[in-house]
Amino acid sequence: MTDPVNPGDTTAPRPVLKLENLSISLPEGADRSLAVSGASLELYPGEILCLVGESGSGKSVLSAAVMGAVPRGLDVVAGHILLNGTDLTGLSESQLRQMRGRDIAMIFQEPMSSLNPAMTVGEQIEEVFLLHSDFDAAERRKRARALVEAMHLPDPDRILASFPHCLSGGQCQRVVIAMALALNPKVLVADEPTTALDVTTQAQVLKLIRELRDVYNHGILFITHDFGVVADIADRIAVMKDGVIVELGPARDVLEAASHPYTRSLIAAIPGLAPRLRPAPERSLIALKAAGLCHSFGAMRALDEINLTLFRGTVLSVVGESGSGKSTLAKALIRLIEPKAGRVEVGGTDILALHPRDLAQCRRRIQMIFQDPFESLNPRRRVGDMIARAAILAGTPPRKARAVAEELLTLVGLQASAYARRPAAFSGGQRQRIGIARALAMRPDVLIADESLSALDVSVQAQVLELLRDLQARLDLAILFITHDLRVAAQISDDIIVMQKGRIVEQGRASAILSDPQHPYTRELLAAAPGRTTLSTLSAAN
């Protein structure tokens, strides 16, 4: 048998994890009968197998099943899950608990949700040893500190004594990885472990995962929707669509010559760093202007003398890592927070100087599309009613509001019949379209999109980007687009501002910044773009 990771090796490695014709049912009334249908794959020691697919493809259900934790309402109806030869589908819950952590462990997507906010980092890592070993307190502390050091976290003693909210997202994710590695399991399941991280932190965590694999020889099942990440980390790739594994093979083979149309569509949806080509927009009418904008949280300067100009009919992207001040800037511009100093002019009016009773009317001209489409819509209200209410607040007569809402739903690519449905009936991408329609109902001059694509699959992300470009051109909108990902910014921007630690370190035309960045921090962001090197090499080869 040929080693799937090293095809020249003719030895026969034994898989640490094997799925045989696995099928998992969905509740009655779902869009399809099976969440996972006839899935078969093998994971080998020292291998990173990336399981790729969009939301709803079944990849997270499959990963939960591998952990012996199929979601309530779903059932394994056929097949086997073999972990080191033991069939997990036949084990009791108490037997599964014994295996979790010791033989197989999971790295979750959202690190802050994975950690107990009321316990220090040290207590949480030590708890793994407390539950699964007979180490005394001194040995548990020693091993916890060694794990923190292995994660390349600074000042291990401080980290161990800290509560999760005192750490950054990247540091929390490293703590979660440390907990997963505590008992040196043979299999790690990493479920979208970098989706919530900015690109530079993501690159650091991916590098750490590769290093740990090389040291400990884990088999890693890495779940993701982003082929950019896959290009950076995968040895082999399995692609899922509608519960079925439609493609499986060595990473380079899949990336260079994918055989399935769905795989090719996912690869094509990866945003590149080449700026979009379009005629240079006119920069005559100023839609939004900020001058000398400052804000602080205690001693931390969140915004430091920010100056920017957004012209009507253009897209200005603000890029930077988490903590750079991007979202604080968005909130200051719409006056969701009160800046300490500066001016924000919308249509020539300084909204920071307005009395609250006058602010509502002016704020109609500047609207925000929020990051999380799942939390920005009221789950109890019909989506059409939410859009109609926004239209009424903007001055539309109530008798015409429904027609306006239905027209806006059609404008953003949904059916007018969607009016009567509630948010739970829509996918993430559809909810984001509803959020855009609600913002447009206010007839704004300026849209602020605050990380509005970061929660979406790359293919859905590409669709919403196309929608925003189309709306911007048709309605002559000015869009302030906030993102941590220069790949995304490249697809929509006319101009780019780069922020670091509350300051603008570089700004200019998108084409100039993407092709010839002047500041070291901008170059660092570009270099950290997932899959940049691998995909560029493959593209050149083809």
Coordinates of C-alpha atoms in Angstrom, one line a residue:
M1 CA 0.0 0.0 0.0
T2 CA 1.3 3.5 -0.9
D3 CA 1.4 6.1 1.8
P4 CA -1.2 8.8 0.9
V5 CA 1.0 11.5 2.4
N6 CA 4.3 10.3 0.8
P7 CA 3.3 8.4 -2.4
G8 CA 6.9 7.2 -2.9
D9 CA 6.7 5.2 0.4
T10 CA 5.5 1.7 -0.2
T11 CA 5.0 0.8 3.4
A12 CA 1.5 0.2 4.6
P13 CA 0.6 2.8 7.3
R14 CA -2.3 2.0 9.6
P15 CA -5.0 4.6 9.8
V16 CA -5.6 6.1 13.3
L17 CA -9.2 7.0 12.2
K18 CA -11.3 5.3 9.6
L19 CA -14.8 6.0 8.5
E20 CA -16.7 3.2 6.6
N21 CA -19.8 4.1 4.7
L22 CA -21.0 6.5 7.5
S23 CA -24.6 7.8 7.2
I24 CA -26.2 10.2 9.7
S25 CA -29.9 11.0 9.5
L26 CA -31.5 14.5 9.7
P27 CA -34.8 15.2 11.4
E28 CA -38.0 14.7 9.4
G29 CA -38.9 17.8 7.4
A30 CA -35.3 18.8 6.6
D31 CA -34.1 19.7 3.1
R32 CA -32.6 16.2 2.7
S33 CA -32.9 12.9 4.6
L34 CA -29.2 12.5 5.5
A35 CA -26.7 15.0 7.0
V36 CA -23.9 12.6 6.0
S37 CA -24.4 10.0 3.3
G38 CA -22.1 7.0 2.8
A39 CA -18.9 8.8 3.9
S40 CA -15.6 6.8 3.8
L41 CA -12.2 8.1 4.5
E42 CA -9.0 7.3 6.4
L43 CA -6.7 9.5 8.5
Y44 CA -3.1 8.5 9.1
P45 CA -0.5 9.4 11.8
G46 CA 1.3 12.7 11.0
E47 CA -1.3 13.7 8.4
I48 CA -3.4 16.7 8.1
L49 CA -6.6 15.8 6.2
C50 CA -8.7 18.8 5.4
L51 CA -12.5 18.3 5.2
V52 CA -13.9 21.1 3.0
G53 CA -17.4 22.3 2.2
E54 CA -19.9 25.1 2.6
S55 CA -22.3 25.5 5.5
G56 CA -24.8 22.7 5.4
S57 CA -22.4 20.3 3.6
G58 CA -22.3 18.0 6.6
K59 CA -18.7 18.5 7.6
S60 CA -19.4 19.7 11.1
V61 CA -21.9 16.8 11.7
L62 CA -19.3 14.4 10.5
S63 CA -16.7 15.9 12.9
A64 CA -19.1 15.7 15.8
A65 CA -19.8 12.1 15.0
V66 CA -16.1 11.3 15.1
M67 CA -16.1 12.8 18.6
G68 CA -19.0 10.5 19.5
A69 CA -21.2 13.6 20.0
V70 CA -23.8 13.5 17.2
P71 CA -26.2 16.5 17.7
R72 CA -29.5 15.7 19.3
G73 CA -32.2 14.7 16.8
L74 CA -29.6 13.2 14.5
D75 CA -28.7 9.5 14.4
V76 CA -25.9 7.3 12.9
V77 CA -28.0 5.0 10.7
A78 CA -25.3 3.1 8.9
G79 CA -21.5 2.6 8.8
H80 CA -18.7 2.6 11.3
I81 CA -16.2 5.0 12.9
L82 CA -13.0 3.2 13.8
L83 CA -10.5 4.9 16.2
N84 CA -7.4 2.8 16.4
G85 CA -9.5 -0.1 15.5
T86 CA -12.3 0.5 18.0
D87 CA -15.7 1.2 16.6
L88 CA -17.0 4.3 18.3
T89 CA -20.6 3.8 17.1
G90 CA -20.9 0.8 19.5
L91 CA -19.6 2.5 22.6
S92 CA -21.6 3.8 25.6
E93 CA -21.5 7.5 26.6
S94 CA -19.2 6.6 29.6
Q95 CA -16.8 4.7 27.3
L96 CA -16.8 7.7 24.9
R97 CA -16.0 10.1 27.7
Q98 CA -13.0 8.0 28.6
M99 CA -11.7 8.2 25.0
R100 CA -12.3 12.0 24.5
G101 CA -9.2 13.9 25.5
R102 CA -7.1 10.8 25.9
D103 CA -7.4 9.2 22.4
I104 CA -9.2 11.9 20.4
A105 CA -9.6 15.7 21.1
M106 CA -11.2 18.7 19.5
I107 CA -10.2 22.2 18.8
F108 CA -13.3 24.3 18.5
Q109 CA -14.0 27.2 16.2
E110 CA -14.7 30.0 18.7
P111 CA -12.1 30.0 21.4
M112 CA -13.9 32.4 23.7
S113 CA -16.9 30.1 23.7
S114 CA -14.8 27.1 24.5
L115 CA -13.3 28.5 27.7
N116 CA -14.9 29.0 31.0
P117 CA -14.9 32.8 31.8
A118 CA -14.9 32.2 35.5
M119 CA -11.7 30.0 35.6
T120 CA -8.1 31.0 35.0
V121 CA -6.3 29.5 32.0
G122 CA -4.1 27.4 34.4
E123 CA -7.2 26.0 36.2
Q124 CA -8.8 25.0 32.9
I125 CA -5.7 23.2 31.5
E126 CA -5.1 21.5 34.9
E127 CA -8.7 20.3 34.9
V128 CA -8.0 18.1 31.9
F129 CA -5.3 16.3 33.9
L130 CA -7.6 16.2 37.0
L131 CA -10.3 14.4 35.0
H132 CA -8.1 12.0 33.0
S133 CA -5.0 11.3 35.1
D134 CA -3.8 10.6 38.6
F135 CA -1.2 13.4 38.6
D136 CA -0.8 15.4 41.8
A137 CA -1.3 19.1 41.9
A138 CA 2.4 19.9 41.5
E139 CA 2.6 17.7 38.4
R140 CA -0.6 19.2 36.9
R141 CA 0.8 22.7 37.3
K142 CA 4.2 21.6 35.8
R143 CA 2.5 20.0 32.8
A144 CA 0.1 23.0 32.2
R145 CA 3.1 25.4 32.2
A146 CA 4.9 23.2 29.7
L147 CA 1.9 23.2 27.4
V148 CA 1.7 27.0 27.5
E149 CA 5.4 27.2 26.7
A150 CA 4.9 24.8 23.8
M151 CA 2.2 27.1 22.4
H152 CA 4.8 29.9 22.2
L153 CA 2.7 32.1 24.4
P154 CA 4.6 35.0 26.1
D155 CA 5.1 35.1 29.8
P156 CA 3.6 31.6 30.6
D157 CA 3.0 32.4 34.3
R158 CA 1.0 35.5 33.5
I159 CA -1.0 33.5 30.9
L160 CA -1.8 30.7 33.4
A161 CA -3.0 33.2 36.0
S162 CA -5.2 35.1 33.5
F163 CA -8.9 34.8 32.8
P164 CA -9.8 34.2 29.1
H165 CA -11.2 37.8 28.7
C166 CA -7.7 39.1 29.4
L167 CA -6.2 37.4 26.4
S168 CA -6.5 38.0 22.7
G169 CA -8.5 35.7 20.3
G170 CA -5.3 34.2 19.0
Q171 CA -4.0 33.6 22.6
C172 CA -7.3 31.9 23.6
Q173 CA -7.1 29.7 20.6
R174 CA -3.6 28.6 21.6
V175 CA -4.9 27.8 25.1
V176 CA -7.7 25.7 23.5
I177 CA -5.1 23.8 21.4
A178 CA -3.0 23.3 24.6
M179 CA -6.0 21.7 26.3
A180 CA -6.6 19.4 23.3
L181 CA -3.0 18.3 23.4
A182 CA -2.8 17.8 27.1
L183 CA -3.1 14.0 27.0
N184 CA -1.3 13.6 23.7
P185 CA -4.2 12.1 21.8
K186 CA -3.6 10.3 18.5
V187 CA -6.3 12.2 16.6
L188 CA -7.1 15.9 16.7
V189 CA -10.3 17.2 15.2
A190 CA -10.0 21.0 14.4
D191 CA -13.4 22.4 13.5
E192 CA -12.8 25.8 11.7
P193 CA -10.2 26.7 14.3
T194 CA -9.0 29.9 12.5
T195 CA -12.3 31.3 11.1
A196 CA -12.7 33.8 14.0
L197 CA -9.1 35.0 13.7
D198 CA -7.5 37.8 11.7
V199 CA -5.2 36.8 8.9
T200 CA -1.9 37.3 10.7
T201 CA -3.1 35.5 13.8
Q202 CA -4.6 32.8 11.6
A203 CA -1.2 32.3 9.8
Q204 CA 0.5 32.0 13.2
V205 CA -2.0 29.4 14.5
L206 CA -1.7 27.4 11.2
K207 CA 2.1 27.4 11.6
L208 CA 1.7 26.2 15.2
I209 CA -0.6 23.3 14.2
R210 CA 1.9 22.2 11.5
E211 CA 4.8 22.3 14.0
L212 CA 2.8 20.3 16.6
R213 CA 1.9 17.7 14.0
D214 CA 5.6 17.3 13.2
V215 CA 6.6 16.9 16.8
Y216 CA 3.8 14.7 18.1
N217 CA 2.7 12.9 14.9
H218 CA -1.0 13.4 15.5
G219 CA -3.5 12.7 12.8
I220 CA -5.4 15.9 12.3
L221 CA -8.9 16.2 10.7
F222 CA -9.1 19.9 9.8
I223 CA -12.6 21.2 9.1
T224 CA -12.8 24.4 7.0
H225 CA -14.7 26.1 4.2
D226 CA -11.7 28.1 3.0
F227 CA -9.5 26.7 0.3
G228 CA -6.9 29.4 1.0
V229 CA -6.4 27.8 4.4
V230 CA -6.5 24.3 2.8
A231 CA -3.7 25.3 0.4
D232 CA -1.5 26.3 3.4
I233 CA -2.0 23.2 5.6
A234 CA -3.4 20.2 3.9
D235 CA -1.7 16.9 3.0
R236 CA -4.9 15.5 1.6
I237 CA -8.3 17.0 0.9
A238 CA -11.8 15.6 1.2
V239 CA -14.6 17.8 -0.3
M240 CA -18.2 17.5 1.0
K241 CA -21.4 18.6 -0.7
D242 CA -24.9 17.9 0.6
G243 CA -23.6 15.2 3.0
V244 CA -21.6 13.4 0.3
I245 CA -17.8 13.3 0.0
V246 CA -17.5 14.2 -3.7
E247 CA -13.7 14.4 -4.0
L248 CA -10.8 12.9 -2.0
G249 CA -7.1 13.0 -2.8
P250 CA -3.6 14.5 -2.2
A251 CA -3.8 18.2 -1.7
R252 CA -1.7 19.1 -4.8
D253 CA -3.8 16.9 -7.0
V254 CA -7.0 18.4 -5.9
L255 CA -5.7 22.0 -6.0
E256 CA -4.1 21.6 -9.4
A257 CA -6.7 19.4 -11.2
A258 CA -9.9 19.1 -9.2
S259 CA -12.2 16.5 -10.8
H260 CA -15.6 17.6 -9.4
P261 CA -17.3 20.8 -10.5
Y262 CA -18.2 21.7 -6.9
T263 CA -14.5 21.6 -5.9
R264 CA -13.6 23.8 -8.8
S265 CA -16.3 26.3 -7.8
L266 CA -14.9 26.5 -4.3
I267 CA -11.4 27.1 -5.5
A268 CA -12.6 29.7 -8.0
A269 CA -14.4 31.5 -5.1
I270 CA -11.2 32.2 -3.2
P271 CA -10.6 35.9 -3.3
G272 CA -7.3 36.9 -4.8
L273 CA -5.0 39.9 -4.1
A274 CA -5.2 41.4 -7.6
P275 CA -7.4 44.6 -7.4
R276 CA -10.6 44.6 -9.4
L277 CA -10.4 46.3 -12.7
R278 CA -12.9 49.1 -13.3
P279 CA -12.9 52.7 -14.6
A280 CA -11.5 55.2 -12.1
P281 CA -14.5 56.6 -10.2
E282 CA -15.1 60.3 -9.9
R283 CA -14.0 61.7 -6.6
S284 CA -15.9 65.0 -6.6
L285 CA -18.8 64.6 -4.1
I286 CA -17.7 63.9 -0.5
A287 CA -20.2 61.5 1.2
L288 CA -18.3 61.1 4.5
K289 CA -15.4 62.9 6.1
A290 CA -13.6 62.3 9.4
A291 CA -11.0 64.8 10.7
G292 CA -8.9 64.5 13.9
L293 CA -11.0 61.6 15.2
C294 CA -9.8 60.4 18.6
H295 CA -11.1 57.9 21.1
S296 CA -9.7 55.9 24.0
F297 CA -10.6 53.2 26.4
G298 CA -8.9 54.1 29.6
A299 CA -5.2 54.5 28.8
M300 CA -5.5 52.7 25.5
R301 CA -5.7 55.0 22.4
A302 CA -8.2 53.2 20.2
L303 CA -8.4 56.0 17.6
D304 CA -5.5 58.3 17.2
E305 CA -6.0 61.4 14.9
I306 CA -8.0 59.5 12.2
N307 CA -8.5 61.5 9.0
L308 CA -10.4 60.0 6.0
T309 CA -12.5 61.0 3.1
L310 CA -15.1 58.8 1.4
F311 CA -16.4 59.9 -2.0
R312 CA -19.8 59.2 -3.4
G313 CA -19.8 56.2 -5.7
T314 CA -16.6 54.7 -4.2
V315 CA -15.6 51.9 -1.9
L316 CA -13.1 52.7 0.8
S317 CA -11.8 49.6 2.7
V318 CA -10.3 49.8 6.2
V319 CA -8.1 46.9 6.9
G320 CA -6.1 45.7 9.9
E321 CA -5.9 43.0 12.6
S322 CA -8.2 42.6 15.5
G323 CA -7.5 45.4 18.0
S324 CA -6.4 47.8 15.2
G325 CA -9.3 50.1 15.8
K326 CA -11.4 49.3 12.7
S327 CA -14.7 48.5 14.5
T328 CA -14.2 51.3 16.9
L329 CA -13.9 53.6 13.9
A330 CA -17.1 52.3 12.4
K331 CA -19.0 52.9 15.7
A332 CA -17.5 56.4 16.0
L333 CA -18.5 57.3 12.4
I334 CA -22.1 56.4 13.0
R335 CA -22.0 57.8 16.6
L336 CA -22.7 54.5 18.4
I337 CA -19.9 55.6 20.6
E338 CA -19.0 59.2 21.4
P339 CA -15.5 60.0 20.2
K340 CA -13.3 62.1 22.5
A341 CA -12.4 64.6 19.7
G342 CA -12.7 65.3 16.0
R343 CA -15.4 65.8 13.4
V344 CA -17.5 63.4 11.3
E345 CA -19.2 65.1 8.4
V346 CA -22.1 63.4 6.5
G347 CA -23.2 65.6 3.6
G348 CA -21.4 68.5 5.2
T349 CA -23.0 68.2 8.6
D350 CA -20.9 67.3 11.6
I351 CA -23.0 64.6 13.2
L352 CA -20.8 64.7 16.4
A353 CA -22.1 68.2 17.1
L354 CA -25.8 67.3 16.6
H355 CA -28.2 67.2 19.5
P356 CA -29.6 63.7 20.0
R357 CA -33.1 64.8 18.7
D358 CA -31.5 65.9 15.4
L359 CA -29.2 62.9 15.1
A360 CA -31.8 60.4 14.1
Q361 CA -32.7 62.2 10.9
C362 CA -29.1 62.6 9.9
R363 CA -28.2 59.1 10.8
R364 CA -30.7 57.9 8.2
R365 CA -28.0 58.9 5.7
I366 CA -25.4 56.5 7.1
Q367 CA -26.3 52.9 7.7
M368 CA -24.4 49.9 9.0
I369 CA -24.4 46.2 7.9
F370 CA -23.3 44.2 10.9
Q371 CA -20.8 41.4 11.1
D372 CA -23.0 38.5 12.3
P373 CA -26.1 38.0 10.1
F374 CA -27.5 35.6 12.8
E375 CA -27.5 38.1 15.6
S376 CA -28.5 41.3 13.7
L377 CA -32.0 40.2 12.9
N378 CA -34.9 39.8 15.4
P379 CA -35.7 36.0 15.3
R380 CA -39.3 36.7 16.2
R381 CA -40.2 39.1 13.4
R382 CA -40.9 38.5 9.8
V383 CA -38.0 39.8 7.7
G384 CA -40.3 41.9 5.5
D385 CA -41.7 43.7 8.5
M386 CA -38.2 44.6 9.6
I387 CA -37.4 46.1 6.2
A388 CA -40.8 47.8 6.0
R389 CA -40.3 49.4 9.4
A390 CA -36.9 50.8 8.3
A391 CA -38.6 52.2 5.2
I392 CA -41.3 53.9 7.3
L393 CA -38.6 55.5 9.5
A394 CA -37.0 56.9 6.4
G395 CA -40.3 58.6 5.4
T396 CA -42.0 56.0 3.3
P397 CA -45.8 56.1 3.8
P398 CA -46.9 53.0 5.7
R399 CA -49.3 51.9 2.9
K400 CA -46.4 51.7 0.5
A401 CA -43.9 50.2 2.9
R402 CA -44.6 46.5 2.1
A403 CA -44.2 47.2 -1.6
V404 CA -40.8 48.9 -0.9
A405 CA -39.7 46.0 1.2
E406 CA -40.6 43.4 -1.5
E407 CA -38.8 45.5 -4.1
L408 CA -35.7 45.6 -1.9
L409 CA -35.8 41.9 -1.3
T410 CA -35.8 41.4 -5.0
L411 CA -33.0 43.9 -5.4
V412 CA -30.7 41.9 -3.1
G413 CA -31.4 38.7 -4.9
L414 CA -34.3 37.1 -2.9
Q415 CA -37.9 36.4 -3.8
A416 CA -40.6 38.9 -2.8
S417 CA -42.3 36.0 -1.1
A418 CA -39.5 35.9 1.5
Y419 CA -41.3 38.8 3.1
A420 CA -43.4 36.6 5.4
R421 CA -40.6 34.3 6.6
R422 CA -38.6 34.7 9.7
P423 CA -34.8 34.8 9.9
A424 CA -34.4 31.1 11.0
A425 CA -35.7 30.1 7.5
F426 CA -32.7 31.6 5.8
S427 CA -29.0 30.7 5.4
G428 CA -26.2 32.9 6.6
G429 CA -25.7 34.5 3.2
Q430 CA -29.4 35.1 2.7
R431 CA -29.6 36.7 6.2
Q432 CA -26.8 39.1 5.2
R433 CA -28.7 40.0 2.1
I434 CA -31.7 40.8 4.3
G435 CA -29.5 43.0 6.5
I436 CA -28.4 44.8 3.4
A437 CA -32.0 45.3 2.2
R438 CA -32.9 46.7 5.7
A439 CA -30.0 49.2 5.5
L440 CA -31.0 50.2 2.0
A441 CA -34.6 50.8 3.1
M442 CA -33.3 53.9 4.9
R443 CA -32.2 55.3 1.5
P444 CA -28.7 56.1 2.9
D445 CA -25.8 57.9 1.2
V446 CA -23.2 55.8 3.0
L447 CA -23.1 52.1 3.9
I448 CA -20.7 50.9 6.6
A449 CA -20.0 47.2 6.3
D450 CA -18.3 46.0 9.5
E451 CA -16.7 42.6 8.8
S452 CA -20.0 41.8 7.0
L453 CA -18.5 38.8 5.1
S454 CA -16.3 37.2 7.8
A455 CA -19.0 34.8 9.0
L456 CA -19.8 33.5 5.4
D457 CA -18.4 30.7 3.3
V458 CA -16.1 31.8 0.5
S459 CA -18.6 31.0 -2.2
V460 CA -21.4 32.9 -0.4
Q461 CA -18.8 35.6 0.4
A462 CA -18.1 36.0 -3.3
Q463 CA -21.9 36.3 -4.1
V464 CA -22.4 39.0 -1.4
L465 CA -19.3 40.9 -2.7
E466 CA -20.8 40.9 -6.2
L467 CA -24.1 42.1 -4.7
L468 CA -22.4 45.0 -2.9
R469 CA -20.5 46.0 -6.1
D470 CA -23.7 45.9 -8.1
L471 CA -25.7 48.0 -5.5
Q472 CA -22.8 50.5 -5.2
A473 CA -22.8 51.1 -9.0
R474 CA -26.6 51.1 -9.4
L475 CA -27.4 53.3 -6.5
D476 CA -24.2 55.5 -6.5
L477 CA -23.5 54.5 -2.9
A478 CA -20.5 55.3 -0.9
I479 CA -19.3 52.2 1.0
L480 CA -16.9 52.0 3.9
F481 CA -15.9 48.4 4.0
I482 CA -14.2 47.1 7.1
T483 CA -12.2 43.9 7.0
H484 CA -9.1 42.1 8.3
D485 CA -8.6 40.4 5.0
L486 CA -6.8 42.2 2.2
R487 CA -7.9 39.4 -0.2
V488 CA -11.5 40.5 0.3
A489 CA -10.6 44.2 0.2
A490 CA -8.9 43.7 -3.2
Q491 CA -12.2 42.5 -4.7
I492 CA -14.3 45.6 -3.8
S493 CA -12.0 48.6 -3.0
D494 CA -11.3 51.8 -4.9
D495 CA -9.2 53.0 -2.0
I496 CA -7.7 51.3 1.1
I497 CA -6.7 52.5 4.6
V498 CA -4.5 50.3 6.7
M499 CA -4.9 50.6 10.5
Q500 CA -2.6 49.5 13.3
K501 CA -3.0 50.1 17.0
G502 CA -5.5 52.9 16.4
R503 CA -3.5 54.8 13.8
I504 CA -3.6 54.9 10.0
V505 CA -0.2 53.7 8.8
E506 CA -0.9 53.7 5.1
Q507 CA -3.6 54.9 2.7
G508 CA -4.1 55.3 -1.0
R509 CA -5.5 53.8 -4.2
A510 CA -6.2 50.0 -3.8
S511 CA -4.1 49.2 -6.8
A512 CA -1.0 51.0 -5.4
I513 CA -1.3 49.5 -1.9
L514 CA -1.9 46.0 -3.1
S515 CA 0.9 46.0 -5.7
D516 CA 3.5 48.2 -3.9
P517 CA 2.8 48.5 -0.2
Q518 CA 5.1 51.0 1.6
H519 CA 4.6 50.2 5.2
P520 CA 6.0 47.0 6.8
Y521 CA 2.7 46.2 8.5
T522 CA 0.8 46.3 5.2
R523 CA 3.4 43.9 3.7
E524 CA 2.9 41.6 6.7
L525 CA -0.9 41.6 6.1
L526 CA -0.4 40.7 2.5
A527 CA 2.1 38.0 3.3
A528 CA -0.3 36.4 5.8
A529 CA -3.2 36.0 3.2
P530 CA -4.2 32.3 3.4
G531 CA -3.0 30.2 0.5
R532 CA -1.2 33.1 -1.2
T533 CA 2.1 31.3 -1.9
T534 CA 0.7 27.9 -2.7
L535 CA -2.2 29.1 -4.9
S536 CA 0.0 31.6 -6.7
T537 CA 2.5 28.8 -7.5
L538 CA -0.2 26.5 -8.8
S539 CA -1.8 29.3 -10.8
A540 CA 1.6 30.0 -12.5
A541 CA 2.1 26.3 -13.2
N542 CA -1.2 26.1 -15.0

